[in-house]
Amino acid sequence: MVGVLSGARWGDFVRPVRIGVQLAPQRADYVDIRRAAAEVEALGADAVFTWDHFFPLGKDAGGKHFEGWTVLAGVAEQTARVGLGVLVSCNSYRNPELLADMARTVDHISGGRVILGVGAGFKEREFVEYGYEFPAAGRRVAELGEALPRIKKRLGVLNPAPVGRMPILIAGGGEQKMLRVVAEHADIWNTFAEGEDLVRKLGLLKKYCGEIGRDPASIEYSVHVGGDPREVGPPLRELGVSLFTTSTSGPDYDLDTARQWIAWRDEQNS
């Protein structure tokens, strides 16, 4: 195992546990999403996320669905405290400068609460039906690596600028290319990896950080979770994870898992 809380430190401080809730904007009316977002904030979650898909995931691919960034703008207007993000924006769907401008705008709507999540995308149907080329995975990752400096540059020249320093979250676990992009550009790394797979990827991420002279502890680790937090949480916490995100879909957004993880967070941070 990687050293205890080795990725959860910022300077001399151990990062507190944070809980995100991803409200998938599928199979629901907007009023359902709005109601769920208000409840998530009232529960005390640290972040509300949408996603960047154009169709529902799962068997009912023809069900109701809304675009993630415009949903996020609405959630930004109705909430006051929680962090906000798209988990994650597909780099191929928007010009990098446009994505930076969109994120900056929602950041102002929210008063500085945006987490800018980006990834390489993976759903071929979405690319094809919306008129985007669907290149091989390696090229998509390479294009993400090329886009991130452009995003950062645009964030630096927009008028007005983002409210504060907007953290960049990168999702993906490709061990030869994606983790190098994470090492160079991410404030937060988001992954679905678990167990020995996660241990191996963390080791590689630290290796790549060392190659470019970056402190790997400057990157926050983020995972998607479910189940009992008292069983699932401690092993991940030992590996340095500090941002734990549950996911739920409409039309009836079930927040029971989120409640359990928020209660566990409070125990861990007390």
Tab-separated table of C-alpha atoms in Angstrom, residues 23-251:
chain	number	residue	atom	x	y	z
A	23	LEU	CA	-26.876	14.371	-10.188
A	24	ALA	CA	-26.992	12.731	-13.602
A	25	PRO	CA	-29.272	14.968	-15.733
A	26	GLN	CA	-31.069	11.979	-17.243
A	27	ARG	CA	-34.593	10.515	-17.109
A	28	ALA	CA	-35.795	13.579	-15.219
A	29	ASP	CA	-37.461	16.918	-15.766
A	30	TYR	CA	-35.465	19.990	-14.848
A	31	VAL	CA	-37.665	20.622	-11.819
A	32	ASP	CA	-36.524	17.226	-10.489
A	33	ILE	CA	-32.873	18.184	-10.921
A	34	ARG	CA	-33.480	21.551	-9.301
A	35	ARG	CA	-35.201	19.952	-6.316
A	36	ALA	CA	-32.416	17.385	-5.883
A	37	ALA	CA	-29.683	20.043	-6.047
A	38	ALA	CA	-31.403	22.059	-3.336
A	39	GLU	CA	-31.647	18.960	-1.155
A	40	VAL	CA	-27.982	18.072	-1.708
A	41	GLU	CA	-26.931	21.524	-0.555
A	42	ALA	CA	-29.255	21.316	2.450
A	43	LEU	CA	-27.709	17.953	3.396
A	44	GLY	CA	-24.314	19.640	3.628
A	45	ALA	CA	-22.510	18.071	0.676
A	46	ASP	CA	-19.335	19.774	-0.487
A	47	ALA	CA	-20.019	19.666	-4.229
A	48	VAL	CA	-22.771	19.059	-6.776
A	49	PHE	CA	-21.738	17.641	-10.129
A	50	THR	CA	-23.556	17.031	-13.403
A	51	TRP	CA	-22.023	15.153	-16.348
A	52	ASP	CA	-21.217	15.769	-20.005
A	53	HIS	CA	-23.305	13.261	-21.919
A	54	PHE	CA	-25.887	13.908	-24.611
A	55	PHE	CA	-27.988	10.783	-24.023
A	56	PRO	CA	-28.864	8.722	-20.956
A	57	LEU	CA	-26.431	5.991	-19.993
A	58	GLY	CA	-27.710	2.484	-19.507
A	59	LYS	CA	-30.509	0.594	-21.217
A	60	ASP	CA	-32.932	3.502	-21.736
A	61	ALA	CA	-30.727	5.473	-24.124
A	62	GLY	CA	-33.759	7.270	-25.550
A	63	GLY	CA	-35.003	8.716	-22.261
A	64	LYS	CA	-35.083	12.320	-21.108
A	65	HIS	CA	-31.748	14.091	-20.914
A	66	PHE	CA	-30.335	17.606	-20.471
A	67	GLU	CA	-26.971	19.153	-21.357
A	68	GLY	CA	-24.656	19.377	-18.364
A	69	TRP	CA	-23.181	22.884	-18.511
A	70	THR	CA	-26.505	24.654	-18.951
A	71	VAL	CA	-27.934	22.601	-16.089
A	72	LEU	CA	-24.917	23.609	-13.998
A	73	ALA	CA	-25.566	27.297	-14.685
A	74	GLY	CA	-29.092	26.879	-13.348
A	75	VAL	CA	-27.838	25.042	-10.268
A	76	ALA	CA	-25.257	27.808	-9.738
A	77	GLU	CA	-28.022	30.391	-9.602
A	78	GLN	CA	-30.129	28.464	-7.102
A	79	THR	CA	-27.393	27.387	-4.668
A	80	ALA	CA	-25.198	29.414	-2.342
A	81	ARG	CA	-22.470	27.209	-0.866
A	82	VAL	CA	-21.658	23.937	-2.640
A	83	GLY	CA	-18.858	23.561	-5.150
A	84	LEU	CA	-20.076	22.979	-8.699
A	85	GLY	CA	-18.735	21.074	-11.653
A	86	VAL	CA	-19.321	18.914	-14.698
A	87	LEU	CA	-17.805	15.516	-13.951
A	88	VAL	CA	-16.363	15.757	-16.522
A	89	SER	CA	-16.469	17.910	-19.643
A	90	CYS	CA	-15.406	16.085	-22.801
A	91	ASN	CA	-12.520	18.025	-24.309
A	92	SER	CA	-13.626	17.192	-27.862
A	93	TYR	CA	-17.047	18.788	-27.541
A	94	ARG	CA	-15.911	22.397	-27.149
A	95	ASN	CA	-13.100	24.629	-28.266
A	96	PRO	CA	-10.739	24.966	-25.241
A	97	GLU	CA	-11.075	28.747	-25.131
A	98	LEU	CA	-14.868	28.431	-25.207
A	99	LEU	CA	-14.839	25.906	-22.364
A	100	ALA	CA	-12.706	28.263	-20.278
A	101	ASP	CA	-15.143	31.103	-20.971
A	102	MET	CA	-18.148	28.946	-20.058
A	103	ALA	CA	-16.522	27.841	-16.809
A	104	ARG	CA	-15.547	31.425	-15.953
A	105	THR	CA	-19.129	32.580	-16.558
A	106	VAL	CA	-20.653	29.882	-14.334
A	107	ASP	CA	-17.957	30.694	-11.780
A	108	HIS	CA	-19.288	34.256	-11.592
A	109	ILE	CA	-22.904	33.088	-11.464
A	110	SER	CA	-21.970	30.910	-8.482
A	111	GLY	CA	-19.720	33.409	-6.744
A	112	GLY	CA	-16.536	31.430	-7.336
A	113	ARG	CA	-17.556	27.820	-6.745
A	114	VAL	CA	-16.689	26.090	-10.037
A	115	ILE	CA	-14.438	23.034	-10.252
A	116	LEU	CA	-13.421	22.723	-13.905
A	117	GLY	CA	-13.575	19.031	-14.748
A	118	VAL	CA	-12.226	17.787	-18.081
A	119	GLY	CA	-11.536	14.446	-19.715
A	120	ALA	CA	-10.984	12.840	-23.106
A	121	GLY	CA	-14.506	11.416	-23.630
A	122	PHE	CA	-15.406	7.864	-24.572
A	123	LYS	CA	-18.983	7.537	-25.900
A	124	GLU	CA	-18.764	7.050	-29.668
A	125	ARG	CA	-22.481	7.622	-30.242
A	126	GLU	CA	-22.271	11.094	-28.731
A	127	PHE	CA	-19.365	12.090	-30.956
A	128	VAL	CA	-21.036	10.763	-34.101
A	129	GLU	CA	-24.568	12.066	-33.548
A	130	TYR	CA	-23.326	15.534	-32.619
A	131	GLY	CA	-21.006	15.736	-35.611
A	132	TYR	CA	-17.624	15.285	-33.935
A	133	GLU	CA	-14.857	13.070	-35.216
A	134	PHE	CA	-14.245	10.072	-32.928
A	135	PRO	CA	-10.474	9.517	-32.955
A	136	ALA	CA	-8.638	6.709	-31.202
A	137	ALA	CA	-8.224	6.951	-27.441
A	138	GLY	CA	-4.551	7.897	-27.644
A	139	ARG	CA	-5.286	10.831	-29.890
A	140	ARG	CA	-8.148	11.997	-27.683
A	141	VAL	CA	-5.795	12.033	-24.690
A	142	ALA	CA	-3.120	13.850	-26.706
A	143	GLU	CA	-5.661	16.487	-27.716
A	144	LEU	CA	-6.665	16.906	-24.072
A	145	GLY	CA	-3.023	17.485	-23.188
A	146	GLU	CA	-2.805	20.133	-25.912
A	147	ALA	CA	-6.044	21.803	-24.803
A	148	LEU	CA	-5.203	22.268	-21.128
A	149	PRO	CA	-2.532	24.968	-21.612
A	150	ARG	CA	-4.976	26.816	-23.870
A	151	ILE	CA	-7.680	26.579	-21.202
A	152	LYS	CA	-5.311	27.922	-18.558
A	153	LYS	CA	-4.112	30.732	-20.832
A	154	ARG	CA	-7.676	31.806	-21.629
A	155	LEU	CA	-8.645	31.773	-17.961
A	156	GLY	CA	-5.744	34.147	-17.402
A	157	VAL	CA	-6.864	36.760	-19.944
A	158	LEU	CA	-10.660	36.739	-19.629
A	159	ASN	CA	-12.257	39.981	-18.453
A	160	PRO	CA	-13.510	39.651	-15.823
A	161	ALA	CA	-11.243	36.884	-14.622
A	162	PRO	CA	-12.601	33.901	-12.674
A	163	VAL	CA	-13.603	34.846	-9.148
A	164	GLY	CA	-10.643	32.977	-7.676
A	165	ARG	CA	-8.203	30.256	-8.650
A	166	MET	CA	-10.406	27.698	-10.384
A	167	PRO	CA	-9.256	24.119	-9.624
A	168	ILE	CA	-8.864	21.825	-12.624
A	169	LEU	CA	-10.088	18.263	-12.177
A	170	ILE	CA	-8.962	15.677	-14.718
A	171	ALA	CA	-10.645	12.290	-15.016
A	172	GLY	CA	-9.042	9.240	-16.533
A	173	GLY	CA	-6.667	6.441	-15.710
A	174	GLY	CA	-4.650	5.588	-18.801
A	175	GLU	CA	-1.287	4.651	-17.362
A	176	GLN	CA	1.057	5.651	-20.181
A	177	LYS	CA	-0.510	8.913	-21.383
A	178	MET	CA	-3.425	10.164	-19.276
A	179	LEU	CA	-1.655	10.012	-15.929
A	180	ARG	CA	1.164	12.088	-17.404
A	181	VAL	CA	-1.419	14.729	-18.359
A	182	VAL	CA	-2.781	14.545	-14.814
A	183	ALA	CA	0.694	14.965	-13.347
A	184	GLU	CA	1.311	18.080	-15.397
A	185	HIS	CA	-2.038	19.854	-15.192
A	186	ALA	CA	-4.445	18.548	-12.539
A	187	ASP	CA	-5.317	20.035	-9.173
A	188	ILE	CA	-7.649	17.060	-8.653
A	189	TRP	CA	-7.429	13.584	-10.191
A	190	ASN	CA	-10.712	11.701	-10.511
A	191	THR	CA	-10.807	7.950	-11.062
A	192	PHE	CA	-13.034	4.886	-10.959
A	193	ALA	CA	-10.023	2.709	-10.087
A	194	GLU	CA	-10.032	0.706	-6.861
A	195	GLY	CA	-7.978	-1.838	-4.989
A	196	GLU	CA	-4.617	-2.827	-6.449
A	197	ASP	CA	-5.470	-1.033	-9.681
A	198	LEU	CA	-5.719	2.230	-7.767
A	199	VAL	CA	-2.491	1.504	-5.873
A	200	ARG	CA	-0.647	0.931	-9.147
A	201	LYS	CA	-2.032	4.088	-10.766
A	202	LEU	CA	-1.139	6.184	-7.723
A	203	GLY	CA	2.396	4.866	-7.899
A	204	LEU	CA	2.651	5.818	-11.554
A	205	LEU	CA	1.162	9.249	-10.934
A	206	LYS	CA	3.765	9.900	-8.253
A	207	LYS	CA	6.488	8.677	-10.603
A	208	TYR	CA	5.350	11.042	-13.362
A	209	CYS	CA	5.139	13.938	-10.909
A	210	GLY	CA	8.708	13.219	-9.857
A	211	GLU	CA	9.875	13.292	-13.472
A	212	ILE	CA	8.606	16.860	-13.918
A	213	GLY	CA	9.565	18.053	-10.435
A	214	ARG	CA	6.049	18.322	-9.074
A	215	ASP	CA	5.038	17.413	-5.526
A	216	PRO	CA	2.398	14.664	-5.958
A	217	ALA	CA	0.775	15.779	-2.696
A	218	SER	CA	-0.344	18.927	-4.527
A	219	ILE	CA	-2.897	16.775	-6.397
A	220	GLU	CA	-6.121	15.859	-4.606
A	221	TYR	CA	-7.431	12.325	-5.185
A	222	SER	CA	-11.094	11.905	-6.074
A	223	VAL	CA	-13.079	8.663	-6.472
A	224	HIS	CA	-16.624	7.577	-7.230
A	225	VAL	CA	-18.102	5.573	-4.379
A	226	GLY	CA	-21.164	3.698	-3.220
A	227	GLY	CA	-22.042	1.264	-0.466
A	228	ASP	CA	-21.293	1.553	3.241
A	229	PRO	CA	-18.753	4.345	3.813
A	230	ARG	CA	-17.455	2.679	6.989
A	231	GLU	CA	-16.333	-0.268	4.877
A	232	VAL	CA	-15.473	1.452	1.600
A	233	GLY	CA	-14.047	4.703	2.922
A	234	PRO	CA	-11.120	3.769	5.216
A	235	PRO	CA	-9.035	1.847	2.635
A	236	LEU	CA	-9.420	4.716	0.173
A	237	ARG	CA	-8.580	7.228	2.858
A	238	GLU	CA	-5.418	5.257	3.620
A	239	LEU	CA	-4.410	5.764	-0.004
A	240	GLY	CA	-4.911	9.504	0.291
A	241	VAL	CA	-8.354	9.973	-1.217
A	242	SER	CA	-10.160	13.031	0.108
A	243	LEU	CA	-12.979	13.702	-2.391
A	244	PHE	CA	-15.642	10.970	-2.479
A	245	THR	CA	-18.499	11.303	-4.979
A	246	THR	CA	-21.754	9.386	-5.055
A	247	SER	CA	-23.957	9.357	-8.143
A	248	THR	CA	-27.700	9.205	-8.626
A	249	SER	CA	-30.086	9.537	-11.578
A	250	GLY	CA	-33.596	10.823	-12.099
A	251	PRO	CA	-36.462	10.940	-12.110
